[in-house]
Phi, psi and omega in degrees: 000176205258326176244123185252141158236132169223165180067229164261348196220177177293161173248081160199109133295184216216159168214172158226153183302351209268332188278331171346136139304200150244347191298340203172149177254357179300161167200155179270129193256076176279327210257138159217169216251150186277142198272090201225119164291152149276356167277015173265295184317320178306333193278343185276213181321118180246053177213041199264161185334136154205163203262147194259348168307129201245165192300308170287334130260015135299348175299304201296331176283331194273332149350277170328329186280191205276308197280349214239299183305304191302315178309289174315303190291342161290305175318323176262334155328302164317310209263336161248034203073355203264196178082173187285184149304136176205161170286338206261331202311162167209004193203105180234119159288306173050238224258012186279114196266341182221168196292331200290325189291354181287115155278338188238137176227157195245121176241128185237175180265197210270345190248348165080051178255305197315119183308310174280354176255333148340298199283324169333297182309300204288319168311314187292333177286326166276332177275336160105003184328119168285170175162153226257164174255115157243130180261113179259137182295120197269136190305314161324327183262001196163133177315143146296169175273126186284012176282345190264272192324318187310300228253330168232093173337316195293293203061052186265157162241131010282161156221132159288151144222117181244097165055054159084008181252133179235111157243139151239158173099107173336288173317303168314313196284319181286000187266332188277346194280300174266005186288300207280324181241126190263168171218151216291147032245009178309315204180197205249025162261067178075182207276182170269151178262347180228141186305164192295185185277304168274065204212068162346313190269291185301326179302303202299341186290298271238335174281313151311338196259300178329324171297295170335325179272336163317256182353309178305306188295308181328279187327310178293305211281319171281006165256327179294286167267047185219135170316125169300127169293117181328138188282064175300341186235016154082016178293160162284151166300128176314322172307290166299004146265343178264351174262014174239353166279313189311303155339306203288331194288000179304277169338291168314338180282338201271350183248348164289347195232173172295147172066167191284344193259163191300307203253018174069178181085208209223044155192166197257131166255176180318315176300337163275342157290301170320342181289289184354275171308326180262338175288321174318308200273338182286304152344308165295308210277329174290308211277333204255340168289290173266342209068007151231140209286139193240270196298123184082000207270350174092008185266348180225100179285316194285337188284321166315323181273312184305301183329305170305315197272334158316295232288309188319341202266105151314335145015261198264327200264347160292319196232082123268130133344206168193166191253008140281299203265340161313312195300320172292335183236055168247300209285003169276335174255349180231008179100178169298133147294139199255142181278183163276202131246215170112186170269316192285340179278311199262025158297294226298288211303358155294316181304268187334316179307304191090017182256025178212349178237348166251084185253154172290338144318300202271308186293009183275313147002082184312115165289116171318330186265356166226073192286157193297150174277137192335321171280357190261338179254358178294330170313276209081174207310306171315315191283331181302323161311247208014289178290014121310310185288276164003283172307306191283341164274354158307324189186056148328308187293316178297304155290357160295305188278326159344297195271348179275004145343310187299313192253053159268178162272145177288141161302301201051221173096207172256011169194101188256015189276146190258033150249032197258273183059036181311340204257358181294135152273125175298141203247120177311317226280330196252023185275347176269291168005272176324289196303339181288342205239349151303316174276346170302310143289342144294337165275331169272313168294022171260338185286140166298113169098326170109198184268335160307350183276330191052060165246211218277353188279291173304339177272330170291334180307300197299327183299316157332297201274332179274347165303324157308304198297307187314336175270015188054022183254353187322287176324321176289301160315298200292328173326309182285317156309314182264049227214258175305343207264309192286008192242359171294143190217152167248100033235015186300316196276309177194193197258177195305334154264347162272349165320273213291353161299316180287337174269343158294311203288332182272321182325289197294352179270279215293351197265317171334286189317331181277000000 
């Protein structure tokens, strides 16, 4: 079916064809299926090895922990409207005592990869709006429904409904947001998001600033998604000179003013949420593309303080991304990015990649080229498993037949974004197998210290895994682990240190097997 739900939230997201590039149809083949029949493999063992640890106590042990009790009580908090920003929300009461008083409801995509349903999402959360969630399929990833087309033809994302009113178009909607819900000292919704009506100077700022990003963005799409012109003279490319002036005037608007924000004061306004959302994917998608770094590189110090001061906001740390899953959901909505070449550019993208960087040496770590935000490294490694365990023992069974995807058939088709791949059949035949060694590995990230520690989780993992491999099933099983490994997103599943804890953690299960 086109919609999987694994983990705690959907494995699915959405684009529209109108956001595309034009440049080109070609698209980079990062996930590949390991080169393994599945009718070889079927000829092989017909007993194979498994583990009796069931799915419902491990639940119960990752519960138990500190990160596994606070996660449940947001999940039941979630479930009557309360509670932080989470991607899972479906119901934000906020100052609203009962659901019928909600006027507005938010249709987003299901996964929080969309830029424009992102600055929406986050807005509506800083200002504190009730309001009701419904999640829609971005087209690339899955059909809409047609009761959501019946009511927006187009089937563009975000769309609001306001007392029954259908707006579309970002910009329109936050603008339409704070007219209808003020923020102080206008009214009781959260900060204000637009300088006051007579307040001249900042509107004429905030409209300027707003052209600019349009440049801004203009500038990003023609250095990513358009082929780099040959270097003959070892120069920068004109693309990566207007994007990178365009950066600094960036910066300089953000050193005009007091505080880390474009228009001053002590909260991010519309121009920074409009900002954001595309700068974030820009921080992935040039280092990962150009090979250059934008964020820590010391070249723009104020847009590195604005990043800091996003990161302090649940806001924003609720819909933020990674710069994996970026790289992986941008070109479904926007063309290919095309690379550069050199060793250090395809340094960096190994990194991004997870193939130089998600080792169990490495993820106890703020990793340099994307470190974690301050409150994220304050948990630190255990609670980042726990919560990984937490997510993968929520709906085990489910991410079990997921990953038998791997040696299945690919879906293919008319929804091809691969961190989807809705239309794949799962080959059923390997799901006790899989679910034996998902569990195996929920129980070694349950270990005190992780699996590196070799204690009793990790040590069964491991017994686990050479019993596969001595049964010949090794190959299969990884097919299905590296599957499910390349398909984790941040934040649809979880956050960004327990991604690469769980993406470590399947590394280091599949290296046992070799």
């Amino acid at each position: 079916e086109p919609h999987t739900d694994l983990f705690l939230s959907p494995f699915m997201a959405t684009t529209t064809s109108a956001r595309r590039s034009v440049c080109s149809t070609r698209t980079r083949q990062i996930l590949v299926r390991p080169a393994c029949t599945t009718r070889r493999l079927r000829a092989m063992a017909s007993s194979p090895p498994t583990t009796t640890a069931s799915w419902t106590s491990l639940q119960e042990q990752a519960s138990a922990t500190l990160e596994g009790t606070r996660i449940k009580d947001q999940i039941s908090l979630r479930s009557q409207g309360l509670g932080t920003p989470h991607v899972a929300n479906k119901l934000r009461l906020q100052d609203a005592s009962v659901e019928s008083e909600i006027r507005l409801t938010l249709y987003r995509d299901h996964a929080g990869w969309c830029p424009y349903c992102q600055k929406v999402w986050a807005l509506i959360e800083e200002k504190k709006i009730p309001c009701r969630i419904e999640r829609i399929n971005m087209r690339s990833y899955g059909p809409k429904p047609k009761w959501f087309t019946d009511k927006v033809p187009g089937g563009l994302l975000p769309v609001i409904e306001l007392d029954g009113k259908v707006v579309t178009e970002s910009l329109v909607i936050m603008q339409l947001l704070e007219q209808e819900f003020p923020g102080e000292p206008f009214g009781p919704y959260g900060p204000a998001m637009l300088p006051a009506p007579g307040d001249k100077k900042n509107l004429a700022a905030a409209n300027a600033l707003l052209k600019e990003e349009r440049n801004l963005f203009g500038a990003w799409c023609s250095l990513v998604f358009r082929p780099s012109m040959p270097n003959l003279f070892n120069k920068k490319s004109q693309a990566l000179g207007a994007f990178e002036a365009a950066l600094t005037k960036m910066d300089e608007s953000l050193a005009s003013t007091p505080g880390p924000w474009f228009l001053g004061g002590e909260h991010p306004d519309i121009v920074d949420w409009q900002y954001v959302t595309h700068v974030e994917r820009m921080n992935a998608s040039v280092l990962y593309w150009k090979g250059v770094q934008i964020r820590g590189s010391g070249r723009w110090p104020h847009i590195d303080a604005w990043f800091d001061a996003f990161e302090e906001r649940p806001s924003y740390m609720a819909t933020k991304s990674d710069y994996y899953t970026h790289v992986m959901d941008i070109p479904p909505q926007y063309g290919p990015g095309y690379e550069d070449g050199g060793a250090e550019a395809d340094k960096i993208r190994a990194a991004i990649d997870g193939k130089t960087s998600w080792t169990l040496e490495q993820v106890d770590a703020s990793p340099d080229i994307e470190p974690y935000a301050a409150s994220e490294v304050a948990k630190g490694p255990d609670a980042w498993r726990h919560e990984a365990a937490v997510s993968l023992t929520g709906n085990g069974e489910a991410v079990a037949r997921f990953a038998c995807r791997g040696m299945g058939e690919p879906g293919g088709g008319q929804y091809s974004a691969p961190l989807a791949d809705p239309l794949a059949k799962p080959d059923l035949e390997w799901e006790e197998e899989v679910g034996s060694a998902l569990r195996a590995i929920s129980a070694a990230l349950l270990d005190e210290g992780g699996p590196l520690a070799g204690r009793e989780g990790a040590k069964a993992a491991r017994e686990l895994a050479i019993a596969s491999r001595e049964a010949g099933r090794a190959p299969g099983i990884v097919a299905c682990l590296t599957y499910l490994r390349d398909r984790v997103g941040v934040p649809r599943d979880m956050s960004l240190p327990a991604a690469n804890q769980l993406r470590a953690t399947l590394n280091w299960y599949m290296e046992l097997m070799e």
